[in-house]
Short mmCIF file of C-alpha atoms in Angstrom, two decimals:
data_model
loop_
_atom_site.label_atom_id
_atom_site.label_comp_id
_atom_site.label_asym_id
_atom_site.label_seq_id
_atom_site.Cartn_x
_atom_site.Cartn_y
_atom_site.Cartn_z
CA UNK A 174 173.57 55.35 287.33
CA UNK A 175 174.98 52.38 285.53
CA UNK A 176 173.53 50.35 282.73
CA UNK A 177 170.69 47.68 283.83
CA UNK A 178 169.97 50.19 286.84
CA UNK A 179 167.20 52.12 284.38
CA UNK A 180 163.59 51.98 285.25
CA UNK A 181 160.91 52.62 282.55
CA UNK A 182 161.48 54.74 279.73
CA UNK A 183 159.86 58.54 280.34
CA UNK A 184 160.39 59.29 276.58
CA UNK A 185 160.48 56.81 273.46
CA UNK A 186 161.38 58.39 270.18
CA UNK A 187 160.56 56.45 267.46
CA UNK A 188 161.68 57.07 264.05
CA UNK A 189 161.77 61.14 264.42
CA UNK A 190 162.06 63.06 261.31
CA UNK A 191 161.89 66.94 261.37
CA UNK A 192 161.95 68.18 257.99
CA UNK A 193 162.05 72.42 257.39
CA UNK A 194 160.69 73.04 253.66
CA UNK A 195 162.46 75.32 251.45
CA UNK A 196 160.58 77.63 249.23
CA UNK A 197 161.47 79.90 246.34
CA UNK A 198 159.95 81.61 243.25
CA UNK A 199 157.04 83.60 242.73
CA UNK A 200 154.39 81.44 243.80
CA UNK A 201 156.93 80.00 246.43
CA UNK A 202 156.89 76.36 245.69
CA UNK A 203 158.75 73.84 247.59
CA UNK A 204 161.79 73.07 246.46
CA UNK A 205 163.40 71.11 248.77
CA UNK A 206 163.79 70.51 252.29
CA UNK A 207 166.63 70.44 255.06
CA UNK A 208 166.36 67.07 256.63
CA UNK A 209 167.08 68.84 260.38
CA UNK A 210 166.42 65.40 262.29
CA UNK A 211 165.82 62.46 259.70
CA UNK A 212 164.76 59.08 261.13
CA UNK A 213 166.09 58.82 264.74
CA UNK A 214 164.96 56.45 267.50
CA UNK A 215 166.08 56.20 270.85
CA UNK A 216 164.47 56.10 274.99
CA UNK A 217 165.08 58.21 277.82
CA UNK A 218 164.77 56.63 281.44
CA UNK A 219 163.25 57.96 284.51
CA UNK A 220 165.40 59.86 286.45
CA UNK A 221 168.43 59.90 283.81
CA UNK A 222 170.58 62.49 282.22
CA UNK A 223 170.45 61.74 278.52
CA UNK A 224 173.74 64.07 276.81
CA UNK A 225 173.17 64.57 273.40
CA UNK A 226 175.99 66.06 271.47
CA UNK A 227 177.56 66.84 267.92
CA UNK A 228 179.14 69.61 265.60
CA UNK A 229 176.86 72.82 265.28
CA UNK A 230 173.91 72.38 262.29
CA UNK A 231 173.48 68.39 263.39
CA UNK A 232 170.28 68.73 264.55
CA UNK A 233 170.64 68.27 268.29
CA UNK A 234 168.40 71.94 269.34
CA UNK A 235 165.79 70.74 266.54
CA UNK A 236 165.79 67.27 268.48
CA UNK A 237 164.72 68.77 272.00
CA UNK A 238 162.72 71.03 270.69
CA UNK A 239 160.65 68.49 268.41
CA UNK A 240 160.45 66.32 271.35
CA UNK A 241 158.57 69.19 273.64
CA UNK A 242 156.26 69.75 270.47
CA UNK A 243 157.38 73.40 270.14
CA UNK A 244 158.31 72.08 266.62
CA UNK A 245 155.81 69.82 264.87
CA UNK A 246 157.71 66.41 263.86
CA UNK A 247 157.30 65.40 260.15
CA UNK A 248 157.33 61.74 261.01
CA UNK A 249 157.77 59.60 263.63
CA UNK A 250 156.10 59.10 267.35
CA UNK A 251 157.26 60.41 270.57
CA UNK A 252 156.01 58.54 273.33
CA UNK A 253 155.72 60.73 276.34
CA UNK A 254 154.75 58.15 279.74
CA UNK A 255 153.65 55.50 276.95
CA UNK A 256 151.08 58.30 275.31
CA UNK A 257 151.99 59.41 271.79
CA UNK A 258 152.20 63.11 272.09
CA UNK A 259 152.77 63.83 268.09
CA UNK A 260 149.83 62.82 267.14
CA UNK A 261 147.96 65.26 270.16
CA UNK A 262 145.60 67.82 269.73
CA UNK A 263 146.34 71.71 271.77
CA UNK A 264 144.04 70.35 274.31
CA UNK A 265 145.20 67.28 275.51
CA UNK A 266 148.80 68.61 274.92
CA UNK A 267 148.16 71.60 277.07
CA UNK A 268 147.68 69.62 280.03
CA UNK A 269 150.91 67.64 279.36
CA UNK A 270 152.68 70.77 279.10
CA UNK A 271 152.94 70.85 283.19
CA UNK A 272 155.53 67.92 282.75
CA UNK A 273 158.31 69.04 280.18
CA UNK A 274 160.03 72.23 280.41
CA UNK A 275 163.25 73.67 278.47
CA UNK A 276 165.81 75.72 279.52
CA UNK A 277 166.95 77.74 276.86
CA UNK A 278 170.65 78.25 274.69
CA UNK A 279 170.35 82.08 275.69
CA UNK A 280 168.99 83.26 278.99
CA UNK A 281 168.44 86.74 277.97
CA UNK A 282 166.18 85.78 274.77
CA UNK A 283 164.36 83.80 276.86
CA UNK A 284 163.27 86.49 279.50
CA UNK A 285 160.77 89.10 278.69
CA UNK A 286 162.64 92.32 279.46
CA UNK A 287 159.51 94.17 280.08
CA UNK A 288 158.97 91.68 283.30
CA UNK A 289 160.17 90.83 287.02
CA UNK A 290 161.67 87.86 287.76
CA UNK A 291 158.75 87.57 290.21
CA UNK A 292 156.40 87.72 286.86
CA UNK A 293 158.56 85.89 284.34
CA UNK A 294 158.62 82.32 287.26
CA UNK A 295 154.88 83.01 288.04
CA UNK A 296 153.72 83.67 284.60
CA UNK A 297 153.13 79.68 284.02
CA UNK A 298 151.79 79.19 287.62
CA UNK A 299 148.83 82.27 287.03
CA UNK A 300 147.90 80.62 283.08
CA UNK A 301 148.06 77.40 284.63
CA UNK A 302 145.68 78.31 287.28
CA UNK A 303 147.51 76.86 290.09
CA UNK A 304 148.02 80.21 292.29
CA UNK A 305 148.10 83.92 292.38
CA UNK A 306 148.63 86.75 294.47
CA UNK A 307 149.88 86.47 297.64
CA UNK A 308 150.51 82.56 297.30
CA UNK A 309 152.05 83.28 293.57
CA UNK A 310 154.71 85.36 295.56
CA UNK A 311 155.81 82.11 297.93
CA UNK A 312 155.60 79.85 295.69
CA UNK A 313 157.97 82.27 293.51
CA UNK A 314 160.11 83.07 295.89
CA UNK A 315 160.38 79.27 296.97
CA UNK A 316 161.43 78.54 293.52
CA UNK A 317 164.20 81.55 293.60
CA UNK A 318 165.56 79.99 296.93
CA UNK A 319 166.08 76.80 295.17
CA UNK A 320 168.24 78.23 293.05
CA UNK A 321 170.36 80.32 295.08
CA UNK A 322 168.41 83.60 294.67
CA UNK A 323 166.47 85.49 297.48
CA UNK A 324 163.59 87.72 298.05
CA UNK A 325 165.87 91.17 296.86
CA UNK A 326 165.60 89.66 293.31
CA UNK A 327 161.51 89.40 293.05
CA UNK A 328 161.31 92.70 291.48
CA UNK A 329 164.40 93.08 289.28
CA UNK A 330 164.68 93.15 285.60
CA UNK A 331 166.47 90.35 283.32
CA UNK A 332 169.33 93.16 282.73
CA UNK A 333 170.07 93.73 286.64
CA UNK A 334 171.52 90.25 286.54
CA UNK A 335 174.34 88.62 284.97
CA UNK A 336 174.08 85.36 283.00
CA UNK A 337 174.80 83.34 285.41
CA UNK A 338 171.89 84.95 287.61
CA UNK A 339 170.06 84.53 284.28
CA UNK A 340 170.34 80.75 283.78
CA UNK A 341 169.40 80.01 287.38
CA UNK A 342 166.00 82.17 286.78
CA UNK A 343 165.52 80.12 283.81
CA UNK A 344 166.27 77.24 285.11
CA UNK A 345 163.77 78.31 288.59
CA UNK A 346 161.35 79.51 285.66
CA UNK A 347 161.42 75.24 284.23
CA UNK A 348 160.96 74.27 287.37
CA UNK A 349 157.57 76.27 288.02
CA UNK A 350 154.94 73.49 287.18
CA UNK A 351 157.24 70.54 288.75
CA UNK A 352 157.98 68.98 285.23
CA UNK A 353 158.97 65.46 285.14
CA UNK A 354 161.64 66.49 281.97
CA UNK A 355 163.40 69.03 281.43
CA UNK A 356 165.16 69.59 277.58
CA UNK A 357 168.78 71.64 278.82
CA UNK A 358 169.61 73.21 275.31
CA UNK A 359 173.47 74.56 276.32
CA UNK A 360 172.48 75.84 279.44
CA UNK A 361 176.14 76.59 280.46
CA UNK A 362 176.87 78.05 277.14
CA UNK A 363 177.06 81.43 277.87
CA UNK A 364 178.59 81.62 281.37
CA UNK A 365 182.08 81.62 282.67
CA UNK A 366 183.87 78.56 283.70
CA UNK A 367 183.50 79.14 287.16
CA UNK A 368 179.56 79.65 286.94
CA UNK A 369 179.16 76.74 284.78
CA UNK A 370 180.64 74.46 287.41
CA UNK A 371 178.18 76.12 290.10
CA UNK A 372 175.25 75.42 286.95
CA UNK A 373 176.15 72.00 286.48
CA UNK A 374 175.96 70.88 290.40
CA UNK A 375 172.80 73.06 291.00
CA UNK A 376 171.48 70.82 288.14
CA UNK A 377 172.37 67.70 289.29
CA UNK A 378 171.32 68.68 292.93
CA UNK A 379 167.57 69.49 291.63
CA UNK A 380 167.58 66.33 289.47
CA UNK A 381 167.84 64.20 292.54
CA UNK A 382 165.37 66.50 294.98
CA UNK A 383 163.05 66.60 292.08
CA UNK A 384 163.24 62.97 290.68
CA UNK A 385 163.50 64.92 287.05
CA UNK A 386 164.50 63.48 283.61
CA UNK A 387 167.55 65.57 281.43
CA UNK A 388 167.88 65.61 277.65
CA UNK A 389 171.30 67.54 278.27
CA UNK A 390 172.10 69.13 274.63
CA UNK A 391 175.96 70.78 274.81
CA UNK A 392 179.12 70.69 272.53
CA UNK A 393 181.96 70.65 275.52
CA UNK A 394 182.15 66.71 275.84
CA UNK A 395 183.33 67.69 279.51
CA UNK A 396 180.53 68.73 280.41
CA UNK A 397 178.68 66.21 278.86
CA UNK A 398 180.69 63.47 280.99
CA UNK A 399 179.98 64.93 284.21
CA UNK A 400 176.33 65.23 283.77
CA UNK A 401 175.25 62.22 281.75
CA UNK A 402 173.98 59.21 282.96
CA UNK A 403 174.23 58.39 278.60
CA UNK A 404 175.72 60.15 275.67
CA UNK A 405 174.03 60.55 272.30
CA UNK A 406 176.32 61.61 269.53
CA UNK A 407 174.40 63.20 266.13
CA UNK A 408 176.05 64.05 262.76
CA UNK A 409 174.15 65.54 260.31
CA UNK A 410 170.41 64.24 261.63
CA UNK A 411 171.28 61.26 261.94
CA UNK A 412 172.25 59.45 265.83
CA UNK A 413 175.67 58.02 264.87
CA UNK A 414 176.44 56.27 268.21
CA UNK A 415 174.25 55.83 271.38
CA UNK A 416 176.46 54.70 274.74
CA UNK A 417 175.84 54.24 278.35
CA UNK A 418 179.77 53.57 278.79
CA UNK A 419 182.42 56.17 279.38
CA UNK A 420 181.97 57.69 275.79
CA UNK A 421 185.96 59.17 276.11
CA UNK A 422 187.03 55.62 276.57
CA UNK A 423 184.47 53.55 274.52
CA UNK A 424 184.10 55.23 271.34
CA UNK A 425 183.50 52.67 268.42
CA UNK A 426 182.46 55.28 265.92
CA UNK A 427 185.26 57.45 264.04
CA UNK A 428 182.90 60.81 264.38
CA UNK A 429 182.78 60.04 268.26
CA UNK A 430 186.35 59.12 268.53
CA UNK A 431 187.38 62.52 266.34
CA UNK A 432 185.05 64.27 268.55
CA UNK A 433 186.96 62.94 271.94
CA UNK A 434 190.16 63.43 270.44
CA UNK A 435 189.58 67.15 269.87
CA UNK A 436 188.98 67.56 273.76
CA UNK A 437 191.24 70.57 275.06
CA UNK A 438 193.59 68.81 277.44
CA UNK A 439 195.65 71.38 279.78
CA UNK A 440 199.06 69.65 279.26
CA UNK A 441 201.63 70.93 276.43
CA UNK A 442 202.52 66.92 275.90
CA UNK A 443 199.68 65.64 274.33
CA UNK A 444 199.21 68.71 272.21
CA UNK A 445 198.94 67.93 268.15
CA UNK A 446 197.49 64.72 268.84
CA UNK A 447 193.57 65.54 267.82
CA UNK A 448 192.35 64.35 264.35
CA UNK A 449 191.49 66.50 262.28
CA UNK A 450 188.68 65.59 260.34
CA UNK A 451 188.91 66.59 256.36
CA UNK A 452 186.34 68.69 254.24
CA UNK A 453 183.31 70.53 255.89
CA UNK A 454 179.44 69.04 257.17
CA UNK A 455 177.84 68.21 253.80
CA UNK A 456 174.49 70.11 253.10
CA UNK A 457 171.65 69.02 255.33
CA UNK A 458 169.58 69.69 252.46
CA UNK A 459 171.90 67.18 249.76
CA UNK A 460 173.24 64.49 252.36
CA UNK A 461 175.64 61.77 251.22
CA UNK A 462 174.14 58.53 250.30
CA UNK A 463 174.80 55.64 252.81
CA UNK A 464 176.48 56.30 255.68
CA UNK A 465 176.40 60.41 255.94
CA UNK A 466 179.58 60.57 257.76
CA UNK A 467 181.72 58.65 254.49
CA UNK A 468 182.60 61.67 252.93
CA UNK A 469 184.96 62.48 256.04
CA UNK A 470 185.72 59.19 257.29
CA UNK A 471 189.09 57.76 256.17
CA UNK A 472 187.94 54.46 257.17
CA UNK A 473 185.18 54.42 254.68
CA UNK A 474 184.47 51.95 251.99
CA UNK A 475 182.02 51.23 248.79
CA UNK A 476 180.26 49.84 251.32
CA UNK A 477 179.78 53.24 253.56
CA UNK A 478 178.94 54.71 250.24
CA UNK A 479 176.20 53.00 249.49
CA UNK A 480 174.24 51.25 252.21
CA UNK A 481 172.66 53.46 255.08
CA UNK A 482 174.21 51.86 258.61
CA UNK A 483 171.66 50.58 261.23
CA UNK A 484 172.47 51.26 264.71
CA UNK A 485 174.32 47.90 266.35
CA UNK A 486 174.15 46.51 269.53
CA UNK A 487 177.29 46.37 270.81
CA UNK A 488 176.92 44.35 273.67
CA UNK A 489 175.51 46.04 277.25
CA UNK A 490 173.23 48.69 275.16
CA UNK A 491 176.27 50.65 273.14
CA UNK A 492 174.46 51.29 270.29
CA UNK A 493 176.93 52.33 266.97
CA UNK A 494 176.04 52.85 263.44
CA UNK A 495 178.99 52.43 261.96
CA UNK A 496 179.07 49.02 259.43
CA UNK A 497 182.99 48.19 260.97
CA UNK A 498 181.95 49.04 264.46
CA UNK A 499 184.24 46.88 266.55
CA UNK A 500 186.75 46.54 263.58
CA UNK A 501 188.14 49.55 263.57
CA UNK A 502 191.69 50.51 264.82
CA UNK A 503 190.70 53.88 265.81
CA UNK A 504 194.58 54.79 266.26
CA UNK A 505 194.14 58.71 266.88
CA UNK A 506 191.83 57.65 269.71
CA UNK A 507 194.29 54.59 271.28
CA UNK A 508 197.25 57.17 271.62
CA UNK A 509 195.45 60.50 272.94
CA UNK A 510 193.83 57.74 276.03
CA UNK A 511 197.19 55.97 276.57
CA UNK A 512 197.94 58.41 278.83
CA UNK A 513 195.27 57.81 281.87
CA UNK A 514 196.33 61.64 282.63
CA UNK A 515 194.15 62.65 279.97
CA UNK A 516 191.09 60.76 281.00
CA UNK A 517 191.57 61.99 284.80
CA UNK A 518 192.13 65.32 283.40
CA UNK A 519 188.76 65.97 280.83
#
């Protein structure tokens, strides 16, 4: 899906802040608070794959998970279909619920292991009220089919399968109610190579039978490039560079291009050549002043240091905040995509 080929926007986030308090003493006041997601706004389209991605601790799980309200925001509005679902009671939000679903990081969490398969997928079609016994089983076993599991399966346990097996439950479990979105929080995370790849084209096949809508959350930048339609990139709460361009070629921020440059790339030649970023994440808790990525950059100035960078159109919707966007001679990134081997390759 290229730019200018987006319909309406499913999702609008506007201005999301998730804030986690932090308590101490005897009477346990507040006394402070780790700034998770602070003050993010972006859309999701109809029918795209959205891939949001960053360094562990950046908020990007806290993100999908504020978005589906299983987190309350602290600020902000999330427009769900043009209807602001923060501000929504349990009622009205439990008949949204039918149209987002999440797969989760970890299949096994996720599955009761006191249930079938055939109860864990039917469990939100029987509290729902949409079907139950004899239908409940066709409509289950439907959903198995769809994801490459048969009618043996109904009755297993989460621990008769492996992960792979797992994830494609899960995944049959999100697909239950016929959601219009779907958050995918690392779904490929703890599978083999080979299963990912069988993962990843599953997903895409559903997304076109289904018509659904992917927030795709992952760190392998791979991964991310064969699914997304988009890529997100977060540091430290903040969204640091927004593209709908190939984000291994068209990186204007330094955290994105250190990010692509620390891609594994099977060939012994271009070996040595990633950047290596200096110091650690600062605190979510303490974050720099201005730009929260200064600290690192070795492109910053007084300028990073003090003023907080607004997210930049850079022409065709590539969104950077970054207050040299377009400046920059981001040389670490020039010489690992010389070679067009590498961008064939990742």
């Amino acid at each position: 899906m290229e730019y200018g080929e987006h319909g309406d926007s499913l999702i609008q986030v506007k201005h999301l802040k998730k804030f986690f308090p932090l308590s101490g003493g005897v009477f346990r006041k507040v006394l402070g608070y780790v700034r998770a997601v602070d003050d993010i706004t972006f859309d999701i389209y109809q029918g795209e794959t959205l891939g949001l991605v960053g360094e562990s601790g950046c908020g990007k799980t806290t993100t999908g998970r504020t978005i589906l309200r299983l987190l309350q925001p602290s600020a902000g509005e999330i427009l769900f279909d043009g209807r602001d679902i923060a501000k929504m009671g349990r009622g009205e939000l439990k008949d949204l619920r039918r149209d987002m679903s999440i797969v989760f990081q970890d299949p096994m969490a996720s599955l009761d292991p006191r249930l079938t398969i055939k109860n864990a997928i039917g469990e939100p079609l029987l509290v729902n009220g949409i079907a139950r016994g004899h239908r409940l089983r066709n409509m289950v076993l439907e959903l198995l089919e769809k994801v490459g599991l048969n009618e043996d399966h109904l009755n297993r346990f989460p621990h008769e399968f492996s992960g792979g097996q797992r994830q494609r439950i899960c995944i049959a479990r999100a697909l239950a109610l016929r959601p219009k979105f779907i958050v995918m929080d690392e779904p490929t995370s703890s599978t083999d190579v080979s299963v990912q790849a069988q993962t990843l084209n599953l997903m895409k096949d559903l997304q076109n039978e289904f018509d659904l809508t992917y927030l795709f959350i992952s760190h392998n930048l791979s991964v991310v490039k064969h699914m997304s339609d988009r890529v997100a990139v977060m540091y430290l709460g903040k969204i640091v560079e927004l593209t709908p361009r190939d984000i291994f070629n068209e990186a204007m921020h330094p955290y994105s291009a250190a990010l692509v440059s620390a891609v594994p790339v099977p060939d012994p030649a271009l070996r040595g050549r990633a950047e290596i970023l200096a110091g650690e994440v600062p605190s979510p808790i303490n974050p720099p002043s201005g730009c929260r990525f200064h600290p690192r950059c070795r492109y910053a100035t007084e300028k990073c240091q003090d003023e907080v960078p607004e997210l930049r159109d850079m022409g065709n919707g590539h969104l950077v905040a970054c207050h040299y966007a377009g400046e920059l001679d981001l040389t670490y990134k020039a010489e690992l995509l010389q070679d067009t081997k590498y961008s064939a390759e990742v």
